[in-house]
Coordinates of C-alpha atoms and ligand atoms in Angstrom, one line a residue:
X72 CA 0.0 0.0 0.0
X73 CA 2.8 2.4 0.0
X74 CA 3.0 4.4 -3.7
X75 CA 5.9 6.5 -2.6
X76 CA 8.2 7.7 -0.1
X77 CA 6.7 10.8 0.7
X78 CA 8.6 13.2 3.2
X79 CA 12.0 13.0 5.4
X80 CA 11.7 15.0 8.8
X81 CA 14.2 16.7 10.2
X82 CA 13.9 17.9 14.1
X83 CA 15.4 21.9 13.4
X84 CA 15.6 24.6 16.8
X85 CA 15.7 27.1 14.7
X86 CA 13.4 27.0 11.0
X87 CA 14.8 30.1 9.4
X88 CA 18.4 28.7 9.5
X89 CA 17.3 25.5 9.0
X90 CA 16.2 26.7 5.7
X91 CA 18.9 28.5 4.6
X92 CA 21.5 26.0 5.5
X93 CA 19.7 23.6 3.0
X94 CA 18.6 25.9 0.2
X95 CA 22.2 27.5 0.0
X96 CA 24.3 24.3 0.5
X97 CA 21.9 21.7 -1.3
X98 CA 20.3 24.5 -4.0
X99 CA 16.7 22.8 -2.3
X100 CA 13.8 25.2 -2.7
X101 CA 10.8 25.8 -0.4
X102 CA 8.1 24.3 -1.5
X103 CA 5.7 25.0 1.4
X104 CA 5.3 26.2 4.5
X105 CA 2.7 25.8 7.5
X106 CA 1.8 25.8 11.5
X107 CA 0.1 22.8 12.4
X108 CA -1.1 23.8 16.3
X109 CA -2.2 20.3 16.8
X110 CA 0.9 18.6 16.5
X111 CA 2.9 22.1 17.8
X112 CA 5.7 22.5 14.6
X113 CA 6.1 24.9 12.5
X114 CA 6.8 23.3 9.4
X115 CA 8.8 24.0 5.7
X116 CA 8.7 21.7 2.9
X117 CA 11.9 21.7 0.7
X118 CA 12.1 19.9 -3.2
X119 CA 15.1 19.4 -5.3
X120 CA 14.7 22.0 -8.1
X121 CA 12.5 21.4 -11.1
X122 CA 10.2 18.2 -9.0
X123 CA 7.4 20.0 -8.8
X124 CA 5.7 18.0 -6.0
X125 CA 6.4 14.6 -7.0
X126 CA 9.4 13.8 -5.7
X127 CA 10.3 13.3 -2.3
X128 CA 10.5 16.4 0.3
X129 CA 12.5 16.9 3.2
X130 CA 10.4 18.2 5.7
X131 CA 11.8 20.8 8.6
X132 CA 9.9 20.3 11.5
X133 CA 10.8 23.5 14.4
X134 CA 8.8 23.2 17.9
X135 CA 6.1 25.2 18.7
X136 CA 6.0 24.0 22.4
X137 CA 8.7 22.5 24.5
X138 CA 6.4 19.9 25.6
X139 CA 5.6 18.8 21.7
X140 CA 7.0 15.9 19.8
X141 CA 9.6 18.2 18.2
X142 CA 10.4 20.2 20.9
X143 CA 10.9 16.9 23.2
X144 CA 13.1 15.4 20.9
X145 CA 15.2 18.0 20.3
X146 CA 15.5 17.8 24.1
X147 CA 16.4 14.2 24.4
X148 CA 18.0 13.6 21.0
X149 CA 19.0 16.8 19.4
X150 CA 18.7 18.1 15.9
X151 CA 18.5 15.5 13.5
X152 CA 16.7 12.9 11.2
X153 CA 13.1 12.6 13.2
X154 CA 10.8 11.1 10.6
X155 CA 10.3 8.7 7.5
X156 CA 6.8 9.5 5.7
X157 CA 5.3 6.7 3.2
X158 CA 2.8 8.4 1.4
X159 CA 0.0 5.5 1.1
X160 CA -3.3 5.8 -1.0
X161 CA -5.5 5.4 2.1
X162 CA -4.8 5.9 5.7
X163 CA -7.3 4.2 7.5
X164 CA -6.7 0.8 5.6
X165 CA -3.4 1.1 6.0
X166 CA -3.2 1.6 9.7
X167 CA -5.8 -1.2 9.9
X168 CA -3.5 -3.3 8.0
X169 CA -0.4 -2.5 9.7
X170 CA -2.5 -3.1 13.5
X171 CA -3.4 -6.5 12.2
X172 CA -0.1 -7.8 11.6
X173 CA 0.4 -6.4 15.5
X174 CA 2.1 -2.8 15.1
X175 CA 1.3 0.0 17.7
X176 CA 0.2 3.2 15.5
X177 CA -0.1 6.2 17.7
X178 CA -3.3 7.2 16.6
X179 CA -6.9 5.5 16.5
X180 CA -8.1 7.9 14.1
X181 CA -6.0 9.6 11.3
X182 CA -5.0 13.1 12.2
X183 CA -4.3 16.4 9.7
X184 CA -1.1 16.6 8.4
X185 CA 0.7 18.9 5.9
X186 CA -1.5 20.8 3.6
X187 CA -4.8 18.9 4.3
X188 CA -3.0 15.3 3.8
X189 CA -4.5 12.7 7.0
X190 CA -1.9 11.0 8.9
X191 CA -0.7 8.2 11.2
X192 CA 2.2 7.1 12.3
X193 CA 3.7 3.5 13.5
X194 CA 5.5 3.8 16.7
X195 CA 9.4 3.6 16.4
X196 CA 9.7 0.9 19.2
X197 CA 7.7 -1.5 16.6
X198 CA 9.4 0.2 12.9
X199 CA 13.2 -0.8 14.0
X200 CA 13.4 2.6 15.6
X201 CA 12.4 4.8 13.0
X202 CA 9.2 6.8 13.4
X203 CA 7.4 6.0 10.2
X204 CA 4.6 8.4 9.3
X205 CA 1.9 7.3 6.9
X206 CA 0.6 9.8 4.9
X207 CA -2.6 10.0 2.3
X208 CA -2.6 13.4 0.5
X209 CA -5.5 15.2 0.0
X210 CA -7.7 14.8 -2.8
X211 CA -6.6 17.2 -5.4
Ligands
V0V1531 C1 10.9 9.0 20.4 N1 11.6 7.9 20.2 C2 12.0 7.9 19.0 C3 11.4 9.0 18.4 N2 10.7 9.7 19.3 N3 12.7 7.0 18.3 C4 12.9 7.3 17.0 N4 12.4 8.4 16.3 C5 11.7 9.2 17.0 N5 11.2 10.3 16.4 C6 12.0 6.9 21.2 C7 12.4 7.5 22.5 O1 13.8 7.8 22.5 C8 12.1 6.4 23.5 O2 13.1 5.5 23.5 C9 10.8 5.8 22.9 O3 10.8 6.2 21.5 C10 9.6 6.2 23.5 O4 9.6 7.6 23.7 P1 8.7 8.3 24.8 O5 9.6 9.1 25.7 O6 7.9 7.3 25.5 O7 7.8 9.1 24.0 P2 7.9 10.5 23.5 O8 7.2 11.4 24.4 O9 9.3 10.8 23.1 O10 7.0 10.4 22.1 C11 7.4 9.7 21.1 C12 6.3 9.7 20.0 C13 6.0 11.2 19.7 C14 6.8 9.0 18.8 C15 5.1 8.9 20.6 O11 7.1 11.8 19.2 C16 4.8 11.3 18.8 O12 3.7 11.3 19.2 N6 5.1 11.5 17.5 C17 4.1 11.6 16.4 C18 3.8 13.0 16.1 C19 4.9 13.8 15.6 O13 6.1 13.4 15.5 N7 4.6 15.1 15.3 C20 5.6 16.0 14.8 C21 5.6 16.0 13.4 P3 13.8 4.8 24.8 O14 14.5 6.0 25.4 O15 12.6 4.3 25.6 O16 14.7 3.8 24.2 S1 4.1 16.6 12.7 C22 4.1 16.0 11.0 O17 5.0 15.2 10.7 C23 3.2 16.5 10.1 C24 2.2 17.6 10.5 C25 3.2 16.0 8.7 O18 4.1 15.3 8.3 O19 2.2 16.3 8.0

C-alpha cells in the first residue's frame, strides 16, 4: 500500500536557519510552508529544483511547544533525522493493515497533516526505531 516515499523529517531549533542551510548548501527550494497547532511544529517543505511536488520532500519540523513531539526530541536527541513518511493511497486501511499484523500506530483515528493530507504514524519501538509516518494526500 505504499506508492511513494513521501517526506523526510528533520527535528530543526531554529526554522529560518534550517532553511537557509539547506537551500544555500543543497540548492533545495521551499516548496511550502505551514503551523500545524495540533501537533505544535512549525513546518517547511523543501524539493530538489524542477520536481514539482512529486518527488520526495525533506520536511523541517521547528517546535512550537517545549512539551511537543519536536520540541521533546530536540531535548532528548538533538537536531537531526526525526521522521520517515510513506505516502500511502488510504490511511485508515493502512493503519488497519499494519495493526493487524500487531504494530502500535499512535493514533486510532488519522489526524491532519501537511497541507490537508491525513496522517498516522507506527510507533518507532515496533518500525526498527524509525518513526514512520503514513501519509494519504489530499484529494486534489
Ligand atoms: C521518540 N523515540 C523515537 C522518536 N521519538 N525513536 C525514533 N524516532 C523518533 N522520532 C523513542 C524515545 O527515544 C524512547 O526510546 C521511545 O521512543 C519512547 O519515547 P517516549 O519518551 O515514551 O515518547 P515521546 O514522548 O518521546 O514520544 C514519542 C512519540 C511522539 C513517537 C510517541 O514523538 C509522537 O507522538 N510522534 C508523532 C507526532 C509527531 O512526531 N509530530 C511532529 C511532526 P527509549 O528511550 O525508551 O529507548 S508533525 C508532522 O510530521 C506533520 C504535520 C506531517 O508530516 O504532516
Amino acid at each position: 500500500f505504499v506508492t511513494a516515499i513521501d517526506h523526510v523529517g528533520i527535528a530543526v531549533p531554529d526554522l529560518d536557519a534550517a532553511i537557509a542551510f539547506h537551500t544555500e548548501h543543497f540548492g533545495l527550494e521551499v516548496a511550502h510552508e505551514e503551523v500545524n497547532e495540533e501537533q505544535g511544529v512549525r513546518e517547511t517543505m523543501l524539493r530538489a529544483p524542477g520536481t514539482a511536488g512529486t518527488e520526495t520532500a525533506i520536511q523541517l519540523l521547528a517546535p512550537l511547544r517545549d512539551d511537543s513531539a519536536i520540541g521533546k526530541f530536540l531535548a532528548k536527541s538533538g537536531p537531526g533525522l526525526q521522521q520517515l513518511a510513506y505516502r500511502v493511497s488510504d490511511v485508515d486501511a493502512a493503519a488497519a493493515a499494519l495493526r493487524a499484523q500487531g504494530l502500535r500506530l499512535l493514533y486510532d483515528e488519522a489526524k491532519r497533516g501537511t497541507s490537508n493530507s491525513r496522517v498516522n504514524f507506527v510507533h518507532p519501538k515496533d518500525a526498527g526505531g524509525v518513526l514512520v509516518e503514513l501519509v494519504e494526500p489530499a484529494k486534489s
